[in-house]
Coordinates of C-alpha atoms in Angstrom, one line a residue:
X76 CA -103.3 -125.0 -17.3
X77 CA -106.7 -126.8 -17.7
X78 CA -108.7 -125.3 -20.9
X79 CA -113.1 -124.6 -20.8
X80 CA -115.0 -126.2 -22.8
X81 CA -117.6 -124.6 -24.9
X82 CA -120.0 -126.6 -26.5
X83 CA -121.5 -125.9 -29.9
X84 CA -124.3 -127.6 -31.2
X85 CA -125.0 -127.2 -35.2
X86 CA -129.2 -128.5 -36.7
X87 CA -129.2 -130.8 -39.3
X88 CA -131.4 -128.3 -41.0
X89 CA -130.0 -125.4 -43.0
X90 CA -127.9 -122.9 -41.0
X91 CA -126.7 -119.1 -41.1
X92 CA -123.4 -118.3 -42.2
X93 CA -122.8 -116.6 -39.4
X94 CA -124.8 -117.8 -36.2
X95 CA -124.2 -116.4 -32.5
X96 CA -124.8 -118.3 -29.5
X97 CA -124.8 -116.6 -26.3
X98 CA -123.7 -117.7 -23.2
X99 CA -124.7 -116.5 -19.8
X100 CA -124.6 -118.6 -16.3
X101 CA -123.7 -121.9 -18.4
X102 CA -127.2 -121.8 -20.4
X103 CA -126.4 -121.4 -24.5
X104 CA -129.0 -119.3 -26.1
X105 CA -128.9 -119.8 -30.1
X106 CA -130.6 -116.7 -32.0
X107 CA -133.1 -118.2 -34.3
X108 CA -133.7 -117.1 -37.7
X109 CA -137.2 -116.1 -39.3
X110 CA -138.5 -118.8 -42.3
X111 CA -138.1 -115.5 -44.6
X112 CA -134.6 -114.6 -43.5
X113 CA -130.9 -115.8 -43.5
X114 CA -128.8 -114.3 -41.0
X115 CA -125.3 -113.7 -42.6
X116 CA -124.4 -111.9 -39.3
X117 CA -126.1 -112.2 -36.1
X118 CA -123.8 -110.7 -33.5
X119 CA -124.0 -108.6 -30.3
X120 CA -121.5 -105.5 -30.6
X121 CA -121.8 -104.6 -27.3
X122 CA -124.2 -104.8 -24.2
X123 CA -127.5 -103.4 -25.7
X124 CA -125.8 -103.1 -29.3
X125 CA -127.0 -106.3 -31.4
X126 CA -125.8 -106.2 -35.0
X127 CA -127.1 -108.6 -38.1
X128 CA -126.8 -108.9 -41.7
X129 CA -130.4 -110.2 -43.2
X130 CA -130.9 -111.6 -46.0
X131 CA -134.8 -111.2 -46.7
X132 CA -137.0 -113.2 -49.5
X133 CA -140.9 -112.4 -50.0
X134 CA -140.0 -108.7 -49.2
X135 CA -142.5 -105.7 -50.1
X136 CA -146.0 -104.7 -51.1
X137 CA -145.5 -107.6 -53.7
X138 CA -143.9 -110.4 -51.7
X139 CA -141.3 -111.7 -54.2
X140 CA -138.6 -109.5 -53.7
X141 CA -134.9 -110.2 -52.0
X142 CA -133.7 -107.2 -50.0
X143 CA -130.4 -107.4 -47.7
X144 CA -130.4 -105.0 -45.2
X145 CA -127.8 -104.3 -42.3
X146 CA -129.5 -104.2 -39.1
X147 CA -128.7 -102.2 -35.7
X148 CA -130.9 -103.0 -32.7
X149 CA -130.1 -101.2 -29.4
X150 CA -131.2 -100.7 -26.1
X151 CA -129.7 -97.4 -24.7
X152 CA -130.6 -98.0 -21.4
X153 CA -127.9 -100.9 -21.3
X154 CA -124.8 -100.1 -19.4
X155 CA -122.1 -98.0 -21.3
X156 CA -124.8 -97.3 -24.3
X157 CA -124.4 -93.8 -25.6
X158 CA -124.9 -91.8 -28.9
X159 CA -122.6 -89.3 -30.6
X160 CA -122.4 -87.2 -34.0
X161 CA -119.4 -86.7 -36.3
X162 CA -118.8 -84.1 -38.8
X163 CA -116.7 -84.4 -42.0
X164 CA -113.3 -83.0 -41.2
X165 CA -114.5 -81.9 -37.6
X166 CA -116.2 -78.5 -39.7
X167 CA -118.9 -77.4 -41.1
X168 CA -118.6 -77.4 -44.9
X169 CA -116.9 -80.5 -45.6
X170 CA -117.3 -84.0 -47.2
X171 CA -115.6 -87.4 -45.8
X172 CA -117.1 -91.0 -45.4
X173 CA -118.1 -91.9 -42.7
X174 CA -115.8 -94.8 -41.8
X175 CA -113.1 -91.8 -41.4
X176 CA -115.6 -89.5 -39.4
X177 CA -115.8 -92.6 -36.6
X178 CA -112.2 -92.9 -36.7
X179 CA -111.1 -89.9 -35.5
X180 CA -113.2 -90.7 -32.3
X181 CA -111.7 -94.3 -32.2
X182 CA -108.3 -92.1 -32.5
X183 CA -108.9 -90.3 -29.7
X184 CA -110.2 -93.4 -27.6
X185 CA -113.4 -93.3 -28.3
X186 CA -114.8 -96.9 -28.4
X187 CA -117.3 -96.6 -31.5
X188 CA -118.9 -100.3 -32.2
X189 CA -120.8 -98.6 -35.2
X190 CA -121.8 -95.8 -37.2
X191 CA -124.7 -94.8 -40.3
X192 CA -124.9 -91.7 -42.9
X193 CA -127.3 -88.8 -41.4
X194 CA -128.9 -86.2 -42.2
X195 CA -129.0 -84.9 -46.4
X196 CA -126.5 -82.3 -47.4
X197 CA -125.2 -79.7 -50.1
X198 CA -122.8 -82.0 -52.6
X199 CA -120.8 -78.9 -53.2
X200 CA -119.9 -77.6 -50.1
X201 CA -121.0 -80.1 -47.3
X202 CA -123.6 -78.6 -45.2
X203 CA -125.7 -80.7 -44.2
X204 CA -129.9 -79.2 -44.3
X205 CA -130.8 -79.2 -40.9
X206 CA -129.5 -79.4 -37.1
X207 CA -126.6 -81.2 -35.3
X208 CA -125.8 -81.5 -31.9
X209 CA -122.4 -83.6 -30.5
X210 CA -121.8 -83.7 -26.7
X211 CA -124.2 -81.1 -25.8
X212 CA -123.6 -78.5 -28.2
X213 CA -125.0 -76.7 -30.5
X214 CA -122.6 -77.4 -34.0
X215 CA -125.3 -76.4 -36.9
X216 CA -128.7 -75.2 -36.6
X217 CA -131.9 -75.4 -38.6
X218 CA -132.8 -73.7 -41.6
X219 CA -136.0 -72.5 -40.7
X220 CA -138.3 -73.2 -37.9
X221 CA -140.9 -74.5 -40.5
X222 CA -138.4 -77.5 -41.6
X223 CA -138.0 -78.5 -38.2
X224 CA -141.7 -79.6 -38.4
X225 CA -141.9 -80.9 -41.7
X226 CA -138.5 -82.6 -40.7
X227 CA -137.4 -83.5 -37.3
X228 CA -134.4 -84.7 -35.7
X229 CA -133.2 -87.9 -33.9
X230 CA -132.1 -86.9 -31.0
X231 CA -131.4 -88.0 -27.2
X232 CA -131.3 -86.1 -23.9
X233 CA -129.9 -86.2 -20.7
X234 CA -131.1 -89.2 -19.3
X235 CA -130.3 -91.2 -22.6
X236 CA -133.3 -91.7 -23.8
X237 CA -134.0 -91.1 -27.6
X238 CA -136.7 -89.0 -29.7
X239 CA -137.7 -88.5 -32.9
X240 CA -139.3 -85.1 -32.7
X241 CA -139.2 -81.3 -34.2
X242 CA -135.7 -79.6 -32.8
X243 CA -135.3 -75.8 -33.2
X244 CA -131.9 -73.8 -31.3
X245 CA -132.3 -70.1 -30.7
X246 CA -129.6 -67.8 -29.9
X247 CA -130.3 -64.3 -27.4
X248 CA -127.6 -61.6 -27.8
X249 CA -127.4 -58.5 -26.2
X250 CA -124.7 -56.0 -27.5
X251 CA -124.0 -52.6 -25.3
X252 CA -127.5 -51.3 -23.8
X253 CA -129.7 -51.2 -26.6
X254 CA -129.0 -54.0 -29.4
X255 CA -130.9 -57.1 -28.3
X256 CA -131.8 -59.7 -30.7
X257 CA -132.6 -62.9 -31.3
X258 CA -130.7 -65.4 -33.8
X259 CA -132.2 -69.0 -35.3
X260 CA -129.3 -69.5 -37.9
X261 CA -126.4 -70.2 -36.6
X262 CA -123.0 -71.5 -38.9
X263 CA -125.3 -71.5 -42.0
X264 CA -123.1 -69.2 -44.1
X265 CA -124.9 -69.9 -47.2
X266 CA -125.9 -66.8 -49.8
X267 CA -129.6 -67.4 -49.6
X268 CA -132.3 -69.0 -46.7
X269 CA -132.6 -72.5 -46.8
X270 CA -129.9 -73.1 -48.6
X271 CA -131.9 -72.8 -52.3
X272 CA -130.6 -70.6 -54.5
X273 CA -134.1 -69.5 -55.6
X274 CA -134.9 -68.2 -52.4
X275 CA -136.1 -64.4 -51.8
X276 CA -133.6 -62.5 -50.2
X277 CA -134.6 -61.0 -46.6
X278 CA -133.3 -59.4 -43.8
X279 CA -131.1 -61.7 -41.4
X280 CA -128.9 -62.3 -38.7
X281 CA -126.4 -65.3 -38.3
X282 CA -124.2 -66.4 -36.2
X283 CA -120.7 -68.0 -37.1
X284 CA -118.6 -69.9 -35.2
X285 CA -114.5 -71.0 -36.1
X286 CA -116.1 -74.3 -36.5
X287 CA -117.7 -72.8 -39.9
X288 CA -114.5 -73.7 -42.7
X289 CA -111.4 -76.1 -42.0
X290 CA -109.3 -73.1 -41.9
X291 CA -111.5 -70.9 -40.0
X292 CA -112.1 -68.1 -42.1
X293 CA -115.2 -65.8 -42.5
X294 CA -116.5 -67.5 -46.1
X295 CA -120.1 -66.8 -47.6
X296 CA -121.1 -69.3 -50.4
X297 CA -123.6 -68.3 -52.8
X298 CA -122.2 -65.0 -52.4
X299 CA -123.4 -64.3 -55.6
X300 CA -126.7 -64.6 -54.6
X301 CA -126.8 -61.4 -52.1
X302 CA -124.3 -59.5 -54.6
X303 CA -126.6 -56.3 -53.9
X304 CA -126.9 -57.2 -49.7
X305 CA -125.5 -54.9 -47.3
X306 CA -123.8 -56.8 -45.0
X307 CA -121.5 -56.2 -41.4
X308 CA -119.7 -58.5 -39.2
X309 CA -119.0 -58.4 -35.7
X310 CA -115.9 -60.0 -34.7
X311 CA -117.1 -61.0 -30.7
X312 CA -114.9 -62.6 -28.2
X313 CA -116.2 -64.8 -25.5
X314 CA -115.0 -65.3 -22.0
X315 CA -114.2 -69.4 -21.7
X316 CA -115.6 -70.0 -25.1
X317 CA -113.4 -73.1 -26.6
X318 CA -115.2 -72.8 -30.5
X319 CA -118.1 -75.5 -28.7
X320 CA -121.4 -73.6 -28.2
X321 CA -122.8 -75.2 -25.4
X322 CA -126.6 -75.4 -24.7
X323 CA -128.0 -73.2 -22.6
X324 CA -124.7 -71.7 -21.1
X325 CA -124.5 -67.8 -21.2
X326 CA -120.9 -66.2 -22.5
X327 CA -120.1 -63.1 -21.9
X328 CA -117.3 -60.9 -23.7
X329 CA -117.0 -57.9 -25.9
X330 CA -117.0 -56.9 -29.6
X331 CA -113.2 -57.3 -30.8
X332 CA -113.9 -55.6 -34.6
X333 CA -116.8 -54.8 -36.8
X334 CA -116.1 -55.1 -40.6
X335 CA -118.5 -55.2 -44.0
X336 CA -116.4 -57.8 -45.9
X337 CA -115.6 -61.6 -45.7
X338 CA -112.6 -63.1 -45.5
X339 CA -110.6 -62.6 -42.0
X340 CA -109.8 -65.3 -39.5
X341 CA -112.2 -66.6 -37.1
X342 CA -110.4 -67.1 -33.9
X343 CA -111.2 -70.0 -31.8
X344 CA -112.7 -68.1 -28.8
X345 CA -114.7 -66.2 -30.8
X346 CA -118.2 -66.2 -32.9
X347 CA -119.5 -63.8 -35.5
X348 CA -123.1 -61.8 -35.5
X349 CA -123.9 -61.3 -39.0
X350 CA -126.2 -59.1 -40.5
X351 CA -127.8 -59.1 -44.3
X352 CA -129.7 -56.6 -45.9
X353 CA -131.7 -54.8 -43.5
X354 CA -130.1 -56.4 -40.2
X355 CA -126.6 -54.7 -41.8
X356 CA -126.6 -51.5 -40.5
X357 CA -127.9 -52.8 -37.0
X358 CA -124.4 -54.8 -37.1
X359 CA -122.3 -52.6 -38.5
X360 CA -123.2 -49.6 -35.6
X361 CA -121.9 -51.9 -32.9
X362 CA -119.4 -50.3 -31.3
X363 CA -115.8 -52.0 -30.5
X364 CA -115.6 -52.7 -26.6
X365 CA -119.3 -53.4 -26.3
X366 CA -119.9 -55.5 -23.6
X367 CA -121.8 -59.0 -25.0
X368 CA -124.2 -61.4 -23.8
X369 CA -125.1 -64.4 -25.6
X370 CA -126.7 -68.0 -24.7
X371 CA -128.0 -70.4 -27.4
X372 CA -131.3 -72.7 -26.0
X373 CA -132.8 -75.9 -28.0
X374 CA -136.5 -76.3 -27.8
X375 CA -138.7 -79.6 -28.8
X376 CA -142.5 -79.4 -29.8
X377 CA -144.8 -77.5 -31.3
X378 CA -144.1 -73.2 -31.2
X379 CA -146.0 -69.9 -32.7
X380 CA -144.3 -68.1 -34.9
X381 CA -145.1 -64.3 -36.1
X382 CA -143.8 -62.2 -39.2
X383 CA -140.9 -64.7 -38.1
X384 CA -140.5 -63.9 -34.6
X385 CA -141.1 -66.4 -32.2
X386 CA -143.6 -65.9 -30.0
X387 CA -144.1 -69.4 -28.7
X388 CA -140.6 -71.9 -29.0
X389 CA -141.9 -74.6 -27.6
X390 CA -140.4 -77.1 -24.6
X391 CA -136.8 -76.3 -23.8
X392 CA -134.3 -79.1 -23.8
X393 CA -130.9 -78.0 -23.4
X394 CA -129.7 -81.3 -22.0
X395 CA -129.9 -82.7 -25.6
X396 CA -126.2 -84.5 -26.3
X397 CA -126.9 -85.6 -29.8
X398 CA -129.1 -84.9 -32.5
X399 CA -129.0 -85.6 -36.0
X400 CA -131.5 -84.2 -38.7
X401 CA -133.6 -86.5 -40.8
X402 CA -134.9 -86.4 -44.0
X403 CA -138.7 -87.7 -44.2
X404 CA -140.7 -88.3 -41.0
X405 CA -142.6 -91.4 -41.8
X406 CA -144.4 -92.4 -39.0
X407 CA -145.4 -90.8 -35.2
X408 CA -146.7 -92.1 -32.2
X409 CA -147.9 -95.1 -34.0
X410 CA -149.3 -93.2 -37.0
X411 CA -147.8 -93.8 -40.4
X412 CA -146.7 -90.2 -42.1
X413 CA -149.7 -90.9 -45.5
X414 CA -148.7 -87.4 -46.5
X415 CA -144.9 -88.8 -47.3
X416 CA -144.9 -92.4 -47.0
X417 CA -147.6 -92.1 -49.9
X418 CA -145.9 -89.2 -51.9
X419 CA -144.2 -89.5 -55.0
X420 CA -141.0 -89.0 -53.3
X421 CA -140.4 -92.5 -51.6
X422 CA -142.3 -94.1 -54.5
X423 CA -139.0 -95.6 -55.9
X424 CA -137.1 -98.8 -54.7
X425 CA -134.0 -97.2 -53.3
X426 CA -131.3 -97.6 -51.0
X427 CA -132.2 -96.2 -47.5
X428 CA -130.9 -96.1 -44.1
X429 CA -134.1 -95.6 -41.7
X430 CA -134.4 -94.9 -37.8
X431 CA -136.9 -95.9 -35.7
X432 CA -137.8 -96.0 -32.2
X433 CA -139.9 -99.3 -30.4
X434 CA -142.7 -98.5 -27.7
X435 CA -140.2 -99.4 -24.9
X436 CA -137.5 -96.9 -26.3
X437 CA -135.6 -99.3 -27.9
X438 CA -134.0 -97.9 -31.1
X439 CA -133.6 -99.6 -34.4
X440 CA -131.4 -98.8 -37.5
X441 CA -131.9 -100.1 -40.7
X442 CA -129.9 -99.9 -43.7
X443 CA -131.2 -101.0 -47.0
X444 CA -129.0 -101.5 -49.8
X445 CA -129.9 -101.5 -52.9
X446 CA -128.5 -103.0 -56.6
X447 CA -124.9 -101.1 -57.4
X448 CA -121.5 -101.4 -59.0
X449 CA -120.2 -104.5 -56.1
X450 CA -123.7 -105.3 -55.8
X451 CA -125.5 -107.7 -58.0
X452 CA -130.0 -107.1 -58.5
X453 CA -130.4 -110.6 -58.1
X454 CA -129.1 -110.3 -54.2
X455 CA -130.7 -106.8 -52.9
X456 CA -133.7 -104.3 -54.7
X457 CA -133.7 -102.2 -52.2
X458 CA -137.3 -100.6 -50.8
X459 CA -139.9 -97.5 -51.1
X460 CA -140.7 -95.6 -48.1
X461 CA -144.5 -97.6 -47.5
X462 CA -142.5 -100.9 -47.8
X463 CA -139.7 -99.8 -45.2
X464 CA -142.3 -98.4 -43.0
X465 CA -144.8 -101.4 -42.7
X466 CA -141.8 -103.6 -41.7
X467 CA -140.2 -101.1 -39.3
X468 CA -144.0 -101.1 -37.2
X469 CA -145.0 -104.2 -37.9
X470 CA -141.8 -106.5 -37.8
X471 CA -139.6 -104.2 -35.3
X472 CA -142.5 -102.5 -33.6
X473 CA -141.1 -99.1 -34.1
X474 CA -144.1 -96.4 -33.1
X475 CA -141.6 -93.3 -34.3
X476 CA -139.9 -93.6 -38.1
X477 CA -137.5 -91.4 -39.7
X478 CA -135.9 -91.7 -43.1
X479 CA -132.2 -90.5 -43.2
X480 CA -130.2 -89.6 -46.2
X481 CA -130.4 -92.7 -48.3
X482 CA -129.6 -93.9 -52.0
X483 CA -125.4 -93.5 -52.7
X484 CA -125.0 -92.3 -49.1
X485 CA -126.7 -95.2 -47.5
X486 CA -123.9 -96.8 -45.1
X487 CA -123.2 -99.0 -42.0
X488 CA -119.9 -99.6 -40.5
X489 CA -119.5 -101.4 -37.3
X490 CA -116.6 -103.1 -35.3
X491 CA -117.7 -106.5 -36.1
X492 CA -117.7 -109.2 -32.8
X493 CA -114.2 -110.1 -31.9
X494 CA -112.4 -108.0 -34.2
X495 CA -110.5 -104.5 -32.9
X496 CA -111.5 -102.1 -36.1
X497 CA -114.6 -100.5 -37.5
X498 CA -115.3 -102.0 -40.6
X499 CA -118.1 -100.5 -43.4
X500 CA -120.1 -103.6 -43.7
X501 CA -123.1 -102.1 -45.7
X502 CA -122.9 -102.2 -49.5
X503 CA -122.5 -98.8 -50.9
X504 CA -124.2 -98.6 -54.2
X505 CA -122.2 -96.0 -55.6
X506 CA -119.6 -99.1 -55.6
X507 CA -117.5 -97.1 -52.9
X508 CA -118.0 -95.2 -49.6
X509 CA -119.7 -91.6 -50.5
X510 CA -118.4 -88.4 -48.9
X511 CA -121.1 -86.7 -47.0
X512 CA -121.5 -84.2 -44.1
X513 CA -122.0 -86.1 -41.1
X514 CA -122.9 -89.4 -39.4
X515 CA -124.3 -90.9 -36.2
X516 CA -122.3 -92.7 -33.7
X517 CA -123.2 -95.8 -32.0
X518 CA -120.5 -96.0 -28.5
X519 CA -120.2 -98.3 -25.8
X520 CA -118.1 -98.0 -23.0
X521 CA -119.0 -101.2 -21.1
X522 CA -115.7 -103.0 -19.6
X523 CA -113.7 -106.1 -21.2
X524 CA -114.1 -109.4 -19.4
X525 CA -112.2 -112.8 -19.3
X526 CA -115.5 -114.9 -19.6
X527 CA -117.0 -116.3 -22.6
X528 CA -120.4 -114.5 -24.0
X529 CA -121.0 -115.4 -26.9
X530 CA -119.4 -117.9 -29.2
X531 CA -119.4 -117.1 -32.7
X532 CA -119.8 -120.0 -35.7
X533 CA -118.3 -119.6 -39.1
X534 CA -118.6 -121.4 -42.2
X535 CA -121.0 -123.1 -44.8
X536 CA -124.3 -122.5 -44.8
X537 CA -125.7 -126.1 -45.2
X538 CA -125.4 -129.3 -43.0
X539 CA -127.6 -132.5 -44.3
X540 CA -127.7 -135.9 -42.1
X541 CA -124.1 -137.8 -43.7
X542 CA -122.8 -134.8 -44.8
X543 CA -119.4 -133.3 -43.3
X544 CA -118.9 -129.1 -43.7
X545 CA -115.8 -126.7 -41.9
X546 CA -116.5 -124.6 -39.4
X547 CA -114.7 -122.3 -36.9
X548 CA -115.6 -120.5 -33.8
X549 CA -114.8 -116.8 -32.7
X550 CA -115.6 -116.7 -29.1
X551 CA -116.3 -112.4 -27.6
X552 CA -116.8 -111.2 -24.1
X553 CA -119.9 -109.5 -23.8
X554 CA -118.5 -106.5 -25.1
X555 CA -117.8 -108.0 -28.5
X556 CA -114.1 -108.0 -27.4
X557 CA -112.1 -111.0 -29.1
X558 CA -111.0 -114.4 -26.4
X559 CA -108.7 -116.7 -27.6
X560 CA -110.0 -119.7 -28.4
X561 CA -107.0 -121.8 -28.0
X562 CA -107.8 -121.4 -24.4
X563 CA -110.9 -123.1 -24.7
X564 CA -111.7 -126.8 -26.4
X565 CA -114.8 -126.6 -28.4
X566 CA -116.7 -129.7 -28.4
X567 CA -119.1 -130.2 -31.2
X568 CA -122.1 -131.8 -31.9
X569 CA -124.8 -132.0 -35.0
X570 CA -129.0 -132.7 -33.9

């Protein structure tokens, strides 16, 4: 059997550890690095998925600090691009890294080429603050309508293209003939609104679904906090409901029990009206038998609201199939966000994993690392929200910003170019991977090939005119997929 030849060709000048050339009809293409930046990685995952490591100098409002960030660029119009969401421990109000929230969608053959930390959470219990959405339905919703303004979502829709905009679900139930109402919170089984124990208690309905606790049982933290609340549950099962509350479908079914007490079973077809305080007694007069209707929308863009009612919700968009809350919204449309990227909070150098979104819809992922227990100060400083912004629009050309959950929690994996596993290759600061609630998933599903792609050049960083340096080769399909190079001769050459 005759072997291909791939030729390499290494400058005489200073190289990257790792640099990628790609090969398409017989041309090479070799990904050049900026005069500020050493590519330690510089790999495509994937069609559309590109992945580098960058080492940056003359970084920030300053221009003398290092920074090493982890770097995602994707196109999700490229064939097989998608985006999904993970939850700790597949519930609600749980903790896990992420490398082991991707893994149990590699498990289940899922082809995940990488993943980052979302949305901010509560360190005791899990929750994460705002809404979530994995393929197509609803799995946590907002706090408030408010916060969906003040903080909005990444999310994309049906036609895969992605947004960073306000994101609010709504649920409609109709119980017997005469109990209609409307619900916003929905598997938010906290003691207080919003999550803050400070909060004033008022009148509420939730929803629940067997998604809420990893063993599916009725459980209200905070309790403490509504010790004097009346409170009911209805116990409602739902024709075809699987646990998944999908957008915009309608479920019908009938209430199974009513009860004024945590603590019983969720069953997987079912979901649970609430009602606190006021909204109790409402709950508590449904009758067993009632026939039930329920649907759960998602809406985008501005709305009214009314002593708390609704009376506006905005642009429906029920073909949303992920969505993951941010934290700070610093830029839109082009505009930089001066009321947060000049606020007190992002003032700090800090660790930050940051999404934006280009013109053209491409969508770029940045993780920032900063100075920690595996991570020397003289290598990475990490970066304030102005400095992350001004490099993400002018550097990236992102027009749409949002900062995720960042500091400890700030964490890449990906499955690294010619290798079969997800790997975290971010640098944690907390010295270790952090438990958090939930992550976003970056999935391709394009096909494996036979032909070469890309070829992939390992080894020392430095090659001078009479010098002589090792170096190896990992040639990938263009799906990142590992060829083996013995099947190849790799003829080398130094200009």
């Amino acid at each position: 059997m005759s072997r291909k030849s791939v030729r390499t060709r290494l400058s005489a000048l200073t190289l990257s550890a790792a640099m990628v050339l790609s090969v398409f009809a017989g041309t090479t293409q070799t990904v050049q690095a900026k005069e500020n930046v050493n590519y330690l990685a510089n790999e495509n995952l994937a069609p559309g998925i590109h992945y580098s490591e960058e080492d940056i100098t003359g970084y920030g409002t300053t221009g003398d600090r290092r920074v090493r960030m982890n770097h995602l660029s994707i196109d999700p119009s490229a064939e097989g691009v998608s985006f999904s969401t993970a939850r700790a421990e597949d519930t609600i109000n749980a903790r896990e890294n992420i490398l082991n929230q991707a893994l149990r969608d590699v498990y289940q053959g899922v082809n995940v080429v990488a993943s980052v930390n979302a949305d901010a959470y509560n360190m005791d219990y899990g929750l994460n603050l705002g809404i979530q959405v994995r393929d197509g339905a609803l799995l946590v919703s907002q706090p408030d309508n408010r916060y969906t303004t003040d903080t909005p979502a990444f999310f994309v829709d049906g036609d895969g293209k992605a947004h960073i905009d306000s994101l609010r679900a709504e649920a409609d139930i109709t119980v017997g003939d005469g109990y209609t109402k409307t619900v916003g919170d929905i598997n938010r089984n906290f003691g207080t609104h919003h999550d803050d124990p400070n909060a004033t208690a008022f009148d509420t309905l939730r929803i629940y679904t067997s998604q809420l606790t990893s063993d599916a049982t009725m459980t209200l933290y905070q309790a403490e906090n509504m010790a004097d609340a009346k409170r009911a549950y209805a116990l409602i099962r739902l024709d075809g409901f699987d646990g998944d509350l999908q957008l915009g479908e309608t479920y019908t079914g009938t209430v199974e029990s009513v009860s004024e007490e945590e603590g019983f079973s969720i069953p997987e077809d079912c979901i649970v009206l609430a009602g606190y305080y006021g909204d109790a007694e409402g709950v508590k007069q449904l009758e067993q038998g009632a026939a039930v209707s329920f649907t759960c929308n998602l809406y985008t863009g501005a709305y009214t609201e009314e002593n708390g009612v609704l009376t506006d919700r905005g642009t429906e968009c029920n073909d949303v199939t992920a969505a993951v809350n941010g934290f700070h919204l610093l830029a839109k449309d082009g505009q930089v966000n001066t009321s947060v990227v000049n606020a007190q909070v992002g003032a700090d150098v800090n660790a930050r994993t940051v999404i934006g979104i280009t013109a053209d819809g491409k969508v770029e992922i940045l993780c920032v690392n900063k100075p920690g227990t595996n991570f020397s100060s003289e290598l990475t400083t990490g970066t304030t929200f102005s400095e992350i912004t001004d490099y993400m629009m002018e550097e990236l050309g992102c027009v749409d910003i949002l900062n995720m959950d960042g500091g400890g929690s700030t964490e890449m994996t990906a499955r690294r170019a010619g290798s079969d596993s997800l790997e975290t290759v971010s640098y944690p600061s907390d010295g270790s991977s952090r438990l958090v609630s939930n992550s976003l998933l970056i999935i391709s599903d394009a096909p494996r090939s036979a032909d070469v792609a890309q070829v992939l050049v390992d080894g020392s960083s430095s090659l001078y005119p009479g010098s002589s340096a090792d170096y190896s080769v990992r040639l990938t399909d263009s799906s990142g997929n590992a060829l083996d190079s013995a099947d190849y001769s790799v003829l080398w050459s130094a200009e």
